[in-house]
PDB file of C-alpha atoms in Angstrom:
ATOM      1  CA  UNK A   1     -26.902 200.242-104.149  1.00  0.00           C
ATOM      2  CA  UNK A   2     -24.960 199.257-101.068  1.00  0.00           C
ATOM      3  CA  UNK A   3     -27.678 200.608 -98.801  1.00  0.00           C
ATOM      4  CA  UNK A   4     -30.281 198.517-100.610  1.00  0.00           C
ATOM      5  CA  UNK A   5     -28.226 195.337-100.229  1.00  0.00           C
ATOM      6  CA  UNK A   6     -27.604 196.126 -96.546  1.00  0.00           C
ATOM      7  CA  UNK A   7     -31.312 196.608 -95.928  1.00  0.00           C
ATOM      8  CA  UNK A   8     -32.076 193.325 -97.664  1.00  0.00           C
ATOM      9  CA  UNK A   9     -29.517 191.500 -95.514  1.00  0.00           C
ATOM     10  CA  UNK A  10     -30.976 193.007 -92.355  1.00  0.00           C
ATOM     11  CA  UNK A  11     -34.506 192.091 -93.325  1.00  0.00           C
ATOM     12  CA  UNK A  12     -33.431 188.534 -94.236  1.00  0.00           C
ATOM     13  CA  UNK A  13     -31.670 188.061 -90.905  1.00  0.00           C
ATOM     14  CA  UNK A  14     -34.713 189.425 -89.085  1.00  0.00           C
ATOM     15  CA  UNK A  15     -37.031 187.089 -90.936  1.00  0.00           C
ATOM     16  CA  UNK A  16     -35.055 183.916 -90.125  1.00  0.00           C
ATOM     17  CA  UNK A  17     -36.007 183.661 -86.410  1.00  0.00           C
ATOM     18  CA  UNK A  18     -39.656 184.331 -87.239  1.00  0.00           C
ATOM     19  CA  UNK A  19     -39.611 181.675 -89.948  1.00  0.00           C
ATOM     20  CA  UNK A  20     -37.997 179.240 -87.545  1.00  0.00           C
ATOM     21  CA  UNK A  21     -40.559 179.929 -84.816  1.00  0.00           C
ATOM     22  CA  UNK A  22     -43.376 179.557 -87.345  1.00  0.00           C
ATOM     23  CA  UNK A  23     -41.954 176.235 -88.504  1.00  0.00           C
ATOM     24  CA  UNK A  24     -41.662 174.984 -84.923  1.00  0.00           C
ATOM     25  CA  UNK A  25     -45.203 176.125 -84.183  1.00  0.00           C
ATOM     26  CA  UNK A  26     -46.476 174.365 -87.280  1.00  0.00           C
ATOM     27  CA  UNK A  27     -44.549 171.212 -86.431  1.00  0.00           C
ATOM     28  CA  UNK A  28     -45.939 171.334 -82.876  1.00  0.00           C
ATOM     29  CA  UNK A  29     -49.493 171.359 -84.248  1.00  0.00           C
ATOM     30  CA  UNK A  30     -48.689 168.407 -86.498  1.00  0.00           C
ATOM     31  CA  UNK A  31     -47.267 166.458 -83.582  1.00  0.00           C
ATOM     32  CA  UNK A  32     -50.322 167.230 -81.450  1.00  0.00           C
ATOM     33  CA  UNK A  33     -52.563 165.751 -84.114  1.00  0.00           C
ATOM     34  CA  UNK A  34     -50.407 162.718 -84.894  1.00  0.00           C
ATOM     35  CA  UNK A  35     -49.747 161.826 -81.241  1.00  0.00           C
ATOM     36  CA  UNK A  36     -53.265 162.491 -79.995  1.00  0.00           C
ATOM     37  CA  UNK A  37     -53.870 158.772 -79.383  1.00  0.00           C
ATOM     38  CA  UNK A  38     -50.714 158.500 -77.282  1.00  0.00           C
ATOM     39  CA  UNK A  39     -51.250 161.610 -75.176  1.00  0.00           C
ATOM     40  CA  UNK A  40     -52.589 159.672 -72.170  1.00  0.00           C
ATOM     41  CA  UNK A  41     -49.401 157.585 -72.189  1.00  0.00           C
ATOM     42  CA  UNK A  42     -46.948 160.332 -73.068  1.00  0.00           C
ATOM     43  CA  UNK A  43     -47.929 162.631 -70.206  1.00  0.00           C
ATOM     44  CA  UNK A  44     -47.250 160.127 -67.367  1.00  0.00           C
ATOM     45  CA  UNK A  45     -44.061 159.051 -69.137  1.00  0.00           C
ATOM     46  CA  UNK A  46     -42.967 162.675 -69.423  1.00  0.00           C
ATOM     47  CA  UNK A  47     -43.739 163.277 -65.742  1.00  0.00           C
ATOM     48  CA  UNK A  48     -41.635 160.241 -64.874  1.00  0.00           C
ATOM     49  CA  UNK A  49     -38.681 161.382 -66.971  1.00  0.00           C
ATOM     50  CA  UNK A  50     -38.849 164.917 -65.549  1.00  0.00           C
ATOM     51  CA  UNK A  51     -38.878 163.649 -61.930  1.00  0.00           C
ATOM     52  CA  UNK A  52     -42.240 165.038 -60.900  1.00  0.00           C
ATOM     53  CA  UNK A  53     -41.940 162.996 -57.689  1.00  0.00           C
ATOM     54  CA  UNK A  54     -38.858 162.438 -55.567  1.00  0.00           C
ATOM     55  CA  UNK A  55     -38.866 158.679 -56.114  1.00  0.00           C
ATOM     56  CA  UNK A  56     -38.963 158.910 -59.927  1.00  0.00           C
ATOM     57  CA  UNK A  57     -35.154 158.529 -60.379  1.00  0.00           C
ATOM     58  CA  UNK A  58     -35.285 155.306 -58.373  1.00  0.00           C
ATOM     59  CA  UNK A  59     -38.150 154.036 -60.555  1.00  0.00           C
ATOM     60  CA  UNK A  60     -36.193 154.808 -63.735  1.00  0.00           C
ATOM     61  CA  UNK A  61     -33.074 153.171 -62.337  1.00  0.00           C
ATOM     62  CA  UNK A  62     -35.012 150.072 -61.252  1.00  0.00           C
ATOM     63  CA  UNK A  63     -36.823 149.595 -64.575  1.00  0.00           C
ATOM     64  CA  UNK A  64     -33.709 149.978 -66.707  1.00  0.00           C
ATOM     65  CA  UNK A  65     -31.669 147.771 -64.395  1.00  0.00           C
ATOM     66  CA  UNK A  66     -34.332 145.043 -64.455  1.00  0.00           C
ATOM     67  CA  UNK A  67     -34.456 145.086 -68.278  1.00  0.00           C
ATOM     68  CA  UNK A  68     -30.693 144.796 -68.648  1.00  0.00           C
ATOM     69  CA  UNK A  69     -30.423 142.098 -65.968  1.00  0.00           C
ATOM     70  CA  UNK A  70     -33.039 140.120 -67.908  1.00  0.00           C
ATOM     71  CA  UNK A  71     -31.004 140.553 -71.102  1.00  0.00           C
ATOM     72  CA  UNK A  72     -27.858 139.487 -69.231  1.00  0.00           C
ATOM     73  CA  UNK A  73     -29.516 136.340 -67.896  1.00  0.00           C
ATOM     74  CA  UNK A  74     -31.069 135.436 -71.266  1.00  0.00           C
ATOM     75  CA  UNK A  75     -27.786 136.141 -73.077  1.00  0.00           C
ATOM     76  CA  UNK A  76     -29.306 136.314 -76.585  1.00  0.00           C
ATOM     77  CA  UNK A  77     -27.348 136.788 -79.765  1.00  0.00           C
ATOM     78  CA  UNK A  78     -27.274 140.164 -81.478  1.00  0.00           C
ATOM     79  CA  UNK A  79     -29.726 139.111 -84.194  1.00  0.00           C
ATOM     80  CA  UNK A  80     -32.142 137.654 -81.618  1.00  0.00           C
ATOM     81  CA  UNK A  81     -31.953 140.777 -79.471  1.00  0.00           C
ATOM     82  CA  UNK A  82     -32.606 143.092 -82.424  1.00  0.00           C
ATOM     83  CA  UNK A  83     -35.527 140.933 -83.577  1.00  0.00           C
ATOM     84  CA  UNK A  84     -37.074 140.923 -80.097  1.00  0.00           C
ATOM     85  CA  UNK A  85     -36.724 144.704 -79.740  1.00  0.00           C
ATOM     86  CA  UNK A  86     -38.390 145.284 -83.130  1.00  0.00           C
ATOM     87  CA  UNK A  87     -41.138 142.817 -82.211  1.00  0.00           C
ATOM     88  CA  UNK A  88     -41.799 144.690 -78.950  1.00  0.00           C
ATOM     89  CA  UNK A  89     -42.086 147.995 -80.803  1.00  0.00           C
ATOM     90  CA  UNK A  90     -44.465 146.485 -83.375  1.00  0.00           C
ATOM     91  CA  UNK A  91     -46.690 145.052 -80.633  1.00  0.00           C
ATOM     92  CA  UNK A  92     -46.710 148.366 -78.768  1.00  0.00           C
ATOM     93  CA  UNK A  93     -47.574 150.243 -81.952  1.00  0.00           C
ATOM     94  CA  UNK A  94     -50.531 147.947 -82.697  1.00  0.00           C
ATOM     95  CA  UNK A  95     -51.915 146.933 -79.313  1.00  0.00           C
ATOM     96  CA  UNK A  96     -51.375 149.976 -77.113  1.00  0.00           C
ATOM     97  CA  UNK A  97     -53.663 152.333 -79.106  1.00  0.00           C
ATOM     98  CA  UNK A  98     -56.452 149.757 -78.901  1.00  0.00           C
ATOM     99  CA  UNK A  99     -55.969 149.465 -75.152  1.00  0.00           C
ATOM    100  CA  UNK A 100     -55.882 153.251 -74.799  1.00  0.00           C
ATOM    101  CA  UNK A 101     -59.212 153.605 -76.604  1.00  0.00           C
ATOM    102  CA  UNK A 102     -60.765 151.049 -74.242  1.00  0.00           C
ATOM    103  CA  UNK A 103     -59.244 152.330 -70.995  1.00  0.00           C
ATOM    104  CA  UNK A 104     -59.496 156.084 -71.621  1.00  0.00           C
ATOM    105  CA  UNK A 105     -62.855 156.001 -73.386  1.00  0.00           C
ATOM    106  CA  UNK A 106     -64.498 158.509 -71.032  1.00  0.00           C
ATOM    107  CA  UNK A 107     -61.365 160.430 -70.144  1.00  0.00           C
ATOM    108  CA  UNK A 108     -61.760 164.057 -69.091  1.00  0.00           C
ATOM    109  CA  UNK A 109     -59.090 166.033 -70.922  1.00  0.00           C
ATOM    110  CA  UNK A 110     -58.464 169.220 -68.958  1.00  0.00           C
ATOM    111  CA  UNK A 111     -56.744 172.439 -69.955  1.00  0.00           C
ATOM    112  CA  UNK A 112     -53.808 171.666 -67.634  1.00  0.00           C
ATOM    113  CA  UNK A 113     -53.179 168.380 -69.396  1.00  0.00           C
ATOM    114  CA  UNK A 114     -53.518 170.099 -72.755  1.00  0.00           C
ATOM    115  CA  UNK A 115     -50.916 172.722 -71.836  1.00  0.00           C
ATOM    116  CA  UNK A 116     -48.497 170.017 -70.678  1.00  0.00           C
ATOM    117  CA  UNK A 117     -49.139 168.067 -73.859  1.00  0.00           C
ATOM    118  CA  UNK A 118     -48.510 171.164 -75.988  1.00  0.00           C
ATOM    119  CA  UNK A 119     -45.242 171.857 -74.161  1.00  0.00           C
ATOM    120  CA  UNK A 120     -44.175 168.242 -74.693  1.00  0.00           C
ATOM    121  CA  UNK A 121     -44.905 168.416 -78.426  1.00  0.00           C
ATOM    122  CA  UNK A 122     -42.991 171.695 -78.621  1.00  0.00           C
ATOM    123  CA  UNK A 123     -39.965 170.071 -77.006  1.00  0.00           C
ATOM    124  CA  UNK A 124     -40.129 167.209 -79.466  1.00  0.00           C
ATOM    125  CA  UNK A 125     -40.281 169.731 -82.329  1.00  0.00           C
ATOM    126  CA  UNK A 126     -37.260 171.589 -80.914  1.00  0.00           C
ATOM    127  CA  UNK A 127     -35.358 168.316 -80.607  1.00  0.00           C
ATOM    128  CA  UNK A 128     -36.130 167.480 -84.231  1.00  0.00           C
ATOM    129  CA  UNK A 129     -34.956 170.948 -85.235  1.00  0.00           C
ATOM    130  CA  UNK A 130     -31.670 170.504 -83.330  1.00  0.00           C
ATOM    131  CA  UNK A 131     -31.053 167.162 -85.039  1.00  0.00           C
ATOM    132  CA  UNK A 132     -31.817 168.726 -88.409  1.00  0.00           C
ATOM    133  CA  UNK A 133     -29.406 171.597 -87.764  1.00  0.00           C
ATOM    134  CA  UNK A 134     -26.700 169.152 -86.665  1.00  0.00           C
ATOM    135  CA  UNK A 135     -27.069 167.145 -89.876  1.00  0.00           C
ATOM    136  CA  UNK A 136     -27.033 170.310 -91.973  1.00  0.00           C
ATOM    137  CA  UNK A 137     -23.895 171.597 -90.235  1.00  0.00           C
ATOM    138  CA  UNK A 138     -22.194 168.225 -90.773  1.00  0.00           C
ATOM    139  CA  UNK A 139     -23.052 168.268 -94.482  1.00  0.00           C
ATOM    140  CA  UNK A 140     -21.893 171.884 -94.735  1.00  0.00           C
ATOM    141  CA  UNK A 141     -18.573 170.990 -93.096  1.00  0.00           C
ATOM    142  CA  UNK A 142     -18.207 168.045 -95.478  1.00  0.00           C
ATOM    143  CA  UNK A 143     -18.527 170.368 -98.478  1.00  0.00           C
ATOM    144  CA  UNK A 144     -16.559 173.368 -97.222  1.00  0.00           C
ATOM    145  CA  UNK A 145     -13.938 171.778 -94.922  1.00  0.00           C
ATOM    146  CA  UNK A 146     -13.563 168.105 -95.822  1.00  0.00           C
ATOM    147  CA  UNK A 147     -10.271 167.707 -93.931  1.00  0.00           C
ATOM    148  CA  UNK A 148     -11.815 168.938 -90.680  1.00  0.00           C
ATOM    149  CA  UNK A 149     -14.841 166.729 -91.327  1.00  0.00           C
ATOM    150  CA  UNK A 150     -12.566 163.709 -91.806  1.00  0.00           C
ATOM    151  CA  UNK A 151     -10.513 164.434 -88.684  1.00  0.00           C
ATOM    152  CA  UNK A 152     -13.525 164.949 -86.406  1.00  0.00           C
ATOM    153  CA  UNK A 153     -15.317 161.879 -87.767  1.00  0.00           C
ATOM    154  CA  UNK A 154     -12.226 159.690 -87.488  1.00  0.00           C
ATOM    155  CA  UNK A 155     -11.461 160.780 -83.906  1.00  0.00           C
ATOM    156  CA  UNK A 156     -15.063 160.361 -82.789  1.00  0.00           C
ATOM    157  CA  UNK A 157     -15.507 156.933 -84.378  1.00  0.00           C
ATOM    158  CA  UNK A 158     -12.098 155.760 -83.154  1.00  0.00           C
ATOM    159  CA  UNK A 159     -13.035 156.797 -79.614  1.00  0.00           C
ATOM    160  CA  UNK A 160     -16.326 154.861 -79.849  1.00  0.00           C
ATOM    161  CA  UNK A 161     -14.497 151.814 -81.217  1.00  0.00           C
ATOM    162  CA  UNK A 162     -11.932 152.023 -78.390  1.00  0.00           C
ATOM    163  CA  UNK A 163     -14.678 152.238 -75.751  1.00  0.00           C
ATOM    164  CA  UNK A 164     -16.532 149.329 -77.330  1.00  0.00           C
ATOM    165  CA  UNK A 165     -13.346 147.264 -77.311  1.00  0.00           C
ATOM    166  CA  UNK A 166     -12.332 148.067 -73.731  1.00  0.00           C
ATOM    167  CA  UNK A 167     -15.753 148.144 -72.049  1.00  0.00           C
ATOM    168  CA  UNK A 168     -18.378 145.426 -72.142  1.00  0.00           C
ATOM    169  CA  UNK A 169     -21.014 146.305 -74.756  1.00  0.00           C
ATOM    170  CA  UNK A 170     -23.963 145.466 -72.508  1.00  0.00           C
ATOM    171  CA  UNK A 171     -22.543 147.591 -69.696  1.00  0.00           C
ATOM    172  CA  UNK A 172     -21.889 150.442 -72.114  1.00  0.00           C
ATOM    173  CA  UNK A 173     -25.451 150.207 -73.446  1.00  0.00           C
ATOM    174  CA  UNK A 174     -26.785 150.168 -69.890  1.00  0.00           C
ATOM    175  CA  UNK A 175     -24.863 153.286 -68.887  1.00  0.00           C
ATOM    176  CA  UNK A 176     -25.845 155.099 -72.088  1.00  0.00           C
ATOM    177  CA  UNK A 177     -29.544 154.255 -71.683  1.00  0.00           C
ATOM    178  CA  UNK A 178     -29.506 155.241 -68.018  1.00  0.00           C
ATOM    179  CA  UNK A 179     -27.825 158.563 -68.803  1.00  0.00           C
ATOM    180  CA  UNK A 180     -30.286 159.391 -71.594  1.00  0.00           C
ATOM    181  CA  UNK A 181     -33.260 158.633 -69.336  1.00  0.00           C
ATOM    182  CA  UNK A 182     -31.891 160.674 -66.431  1.00  0.00           C
ATOM    183  CA  UNK A 183     -30.928 163.781 -68.421  1.00  0.00           C
ATOM    184  CA  UNK A 184     -34.506 165.217 -68.704  1.00  0.00           C
ATOM    185  CA  UNK A 185     -34.972 165.075 -64.938  1.00  0.00           C
ATOM    186  CA  UNK A 186     -31.557 166.601 -64.325  1.00  0.00           C
ATOM    187  CA  UNK A 187     -32.380 169.474 -66.667  1.00  0.00           C
ATOM    188  CA  UNK A 188     -35.837 169.965 -65.172  1.00  0.00           C
ATOM    189  CA  UNK A 189     -34.444 170.073 -61.636  1.00  0.00           C
ATOM    190  CA  UNK A 190     -31.669 172.426 -62.835  1.00  0.00           C
ATOM    191  CA  UNK A 191     -28.952 170.191 -61.461  1.00  0.00           C
ATOM    192  CA  UNK A 192     -26.509 170.740 -64.324  1.00  0.00           C
ATOM    193  CA  UNK A 193     -25.148 174.074 -62.933  1.00  0.00           C
ATOM    194  CA  UNK A 194     -24.862 172.472 -59.498  1.00  0.00           C
ATOM    195  CA  UNK A 195     -22.944 169.495 -60.909  1.00  0.00           C
ATOM    196  CA  UNK A 196     -20.700 171.831 -62.928  1.00  0.00           C
ATOM    197  CA  UNK A 197     -19.977 173.940 -59.845  1.00  0.00           C
ATOM    198  CA  UNK A 198     -19.220 170.826 -57.806  1.00  0.00           C
ATOM    199  CA  UNK A 199     -16.785 169.561 -60.454  1.00  0.00           C
ATOM    200  CA  UNK A 200     -15.056 172.960 -60.645  1.00  0.00           C
ATOM    201  CA  UNK A 201     -14.707 173.166 -56.851  1.00  0.00           C
ATOM    202  CA  UNK A 202     -13.387 169.600 -56.679  1.00  0.00           C
ATOM    203  CA  UNK A 203     -10.837 170.337 -59.398  1.00  0.00           C
ATOM    204  CA  UNK A 204      -9.704 173.567 -57.714  1.00  0.00           C
ATOM    205  CA  UNK A 205      -9.330 171.808 -54.347  1.00  0.00           C
ATOM    206  CA  UNK A 206      -7.325 169.044 -55.977  1.00  0.00           C
ATOM    207  CA  UNK A 207      -5.042 171.566 -57.669  1.00  0.00           C
ATOM    208  CA  UNK A 208      -4.525 173.448 -54.392  1.00  0.00           C
ATOM    209  CA  UNK A 209      -3.716 170.218 -52.537  1.00  0.00           C
ATOM    210  CA  UNK A 210      -1.189 169.138 -55.157  1.00  0.00           C
ATOM    211  CA  UNK A 211       0.438 172.591 -55.230  1.00  0.00           C
ATOM    212  CA  UNK A 212       0.717 172.691 -51.418  1.00  0.00           C
ATOM    213  CA  UNK A 213       2.189 169.193 -51.294  1.00  0.00           C
ATOM    214  CA  UNK A 214       4.785 170.077 -53.929  1.00  0.00           C
ATOM    215  CA  UNK A 215       5.671 173.238 -51.971  1.00  0.00           C
ATOM    216  CA  UNK A 216       6.151 171.224 -48.791  1.00  0.00           C
ATOM    217  CA  UNK A 217       8.366 168.752 -50.617  1.00  0.00           C
ATOM    218  CA  UNK A 218      10.560 171.549 -52.000  1.00  0.00           C
ATOM    219  CA  UNK A 219      10.868 173.218 -48.584  1.00  0.00           C
ATOM    220  CA  UNK A 220      11.743 169.948 -46.870  1.00  0.00           C
ATOM    221  CA  UNK A 221      14.386 169.207 -49.488  1.00  0.00           C
ATOM    222  CA  UNK A 222      15.947 172.675 -49.109  1.00  0.00           C
ATOM    223  CA  UNK A 223      16.158 172.666 -45.240  1.00  0.00           C
ATOM    224  CA  UNK A 224      18.944 170.591 -43.704  1.00  0.00           C
ATOM    225  CA  UNK A 225      18.059 167.678 -41.490  1.00  0.00           C
ATOM    226  CA  UNK A 226      19.084 167.211 -37.865  1.00  0.00           C
ATOM    227  CA  UNK A 227      21.374 164.287 -38.685  1.00  0.00           C
ATOM    228  CA  UNK A 228      23.242 166.326 -41.293  1.00  0.00           C
ATOM    229  CA  UNK A 229      23.630 169.184 -38.826  1.00  0.00           C
ATOM    230  CA  UNK A 230      24.987 166.812 -36.200  1.00  0.00           C
ATOM    231  CA  UNK A 231      27.322 165.221 -38.687  1.00  0.00           C
ATOM    232  CA  UNK A 232      28.658 168.598 -39.770  1.00  0.00           C
ATOM    233  CA  UNK A 233      29.043 169.684 -36.112  1.00  0.00           C
ATOM    234  CA  UNK A 234      31.429 166.818 -35.264  1.00  0.00           C
ATOM    235  CA  UNK A 235      34.988 168.090 -34.920  1.00  0.00           C
ATOM    236  CA  UNK A 236      37.350 165.798 -36.732  1.00  0.00           C
ATOM    237  CA  UNK A 237      40.911 165.470 -35.292  1.00  0.00           C
ATOM    238  CA  UNK A 238      43.690 166.926 -37.366  1.00  0.00           C
ATOM    239  CA  UNK A 239      46.557 164.840 -38.565  1.00  0.00           C
ATOM    240  CA  UNK A 240      49.003 166.907 -36.480  1.00  0.00           C
ATOM    241  CA  UNK A 241      47.459 165.865 -33.160  1.00  0.00           C
ATOM    242  CA  UNK A 242      49.508 163.157 -31.488  1.00  0.00           C
ATOM    243  CA  UNK A 243      48.000 159.848 -30.599  1.00  0.00           C
ATOM    244  CA  UNK A 244      48.670 158.417 -27.145  1.00  0.00           C
ATOM    245  CA  UNK A 245      48.863 154.738 -26.591  1.00  0.00           C
ATOM    246  CA  UNK A 246      47.766 153.376 -23.263  1.00  0.00           C
ATOM    247  CA  UNK A 247      48.734 149.981 -21.965  1.00  0.00           C
ATOM    248  CA  UNK A 248      46.718 148.190 -19.326  1.00  0.00           C
ATOM    249  CA  UNK A 249      47.299 144.758 -17.990  1.00  0.00           C
ATOM    250  CA  UNK A 250      44.646 142.504 -16.674  1.00  0.00           C
ATOM    251  CA  UNK A 251      44.553 138.981 -15.495  1.00  0.00           C
ATOM    252  CA  UNK A 252      43.310 137.884 -18.902  1.00  0.00           C
ATOM    253  CA  UNK A 253      46.057 139.574 -20.879  1.00  0.00           C
ATOM    254  CA  UNK A 254      47.157 142.880 -22.207  1.00  0.00           C
ATOM    255  CA  UNK A 255      44.579 145.250 -23.732  1.00  0.00           C
ATOM    256  CA  UNK A 256      45.887 147.924 -26.009  1.00  0.00           C
ATOM    257  CA  UNK A 257      43.742 150.965 -26.569  1.00  0.00           C
ATOM    258  CA  UNK A 258      44.280 154.151 -28.417  1.00  0.00           C
ATOM    259  CA  UNK A 259      42.899 157.461 -27.321  1.00  0.00           C
ATOM    260  CA  UNK A 260      42.655 160.334 -29.662  1.00  0.00           C
TER     261      UNK A 260
END
């Protein structure tokens, strides 16, 4: 009986990755069909975010900075800003497909573009799967470990509230948007290990500098100084030594000096 249950557990664990890959493959096909109109826009946007050219980070930085400077100069209220953002998305959703059909009417879709488009849809499917797993793990923690769920949620939300109170909200939104748009290029260029190694080396150098400075301070405090040595080397006269008084007369009077 135990061997049968063990075999069933093994087969179930072996089937899970295959089911997951099949689901991702199915979701990739669905995305390819639903985003077929946008493929001529998504590919250049994906190339921009992945830094296909060396000047792409500067383009991303310039576009995002221009948008936020415009928002800063307009200084709209929160309700006006949200309404304008939703209006922009509605216009893009309605007008851009019409423009794409007119502009790319006789577009030659090659196999290279199709492979890039398939890889992009697969990444979107993987991202959706990660978000789904995160939500499922949060709900599982809420049911099984509610105290841990409460502590993590309270600390995370308190940290966000503290940052929103201390830092300007527009600046915080700008930095968040810029980071999100630069992460795909950083991952594509494999700069994350380089940045991690740089941070580790900087931290180790800082620790070595602080340890050496503390060692120098301890050594300097333990060694006597020249002034202390000179002070200790002075021979003080004993109380038994006699003092001689010398008298000298000058034309201005009598000067009395003592010699020890």
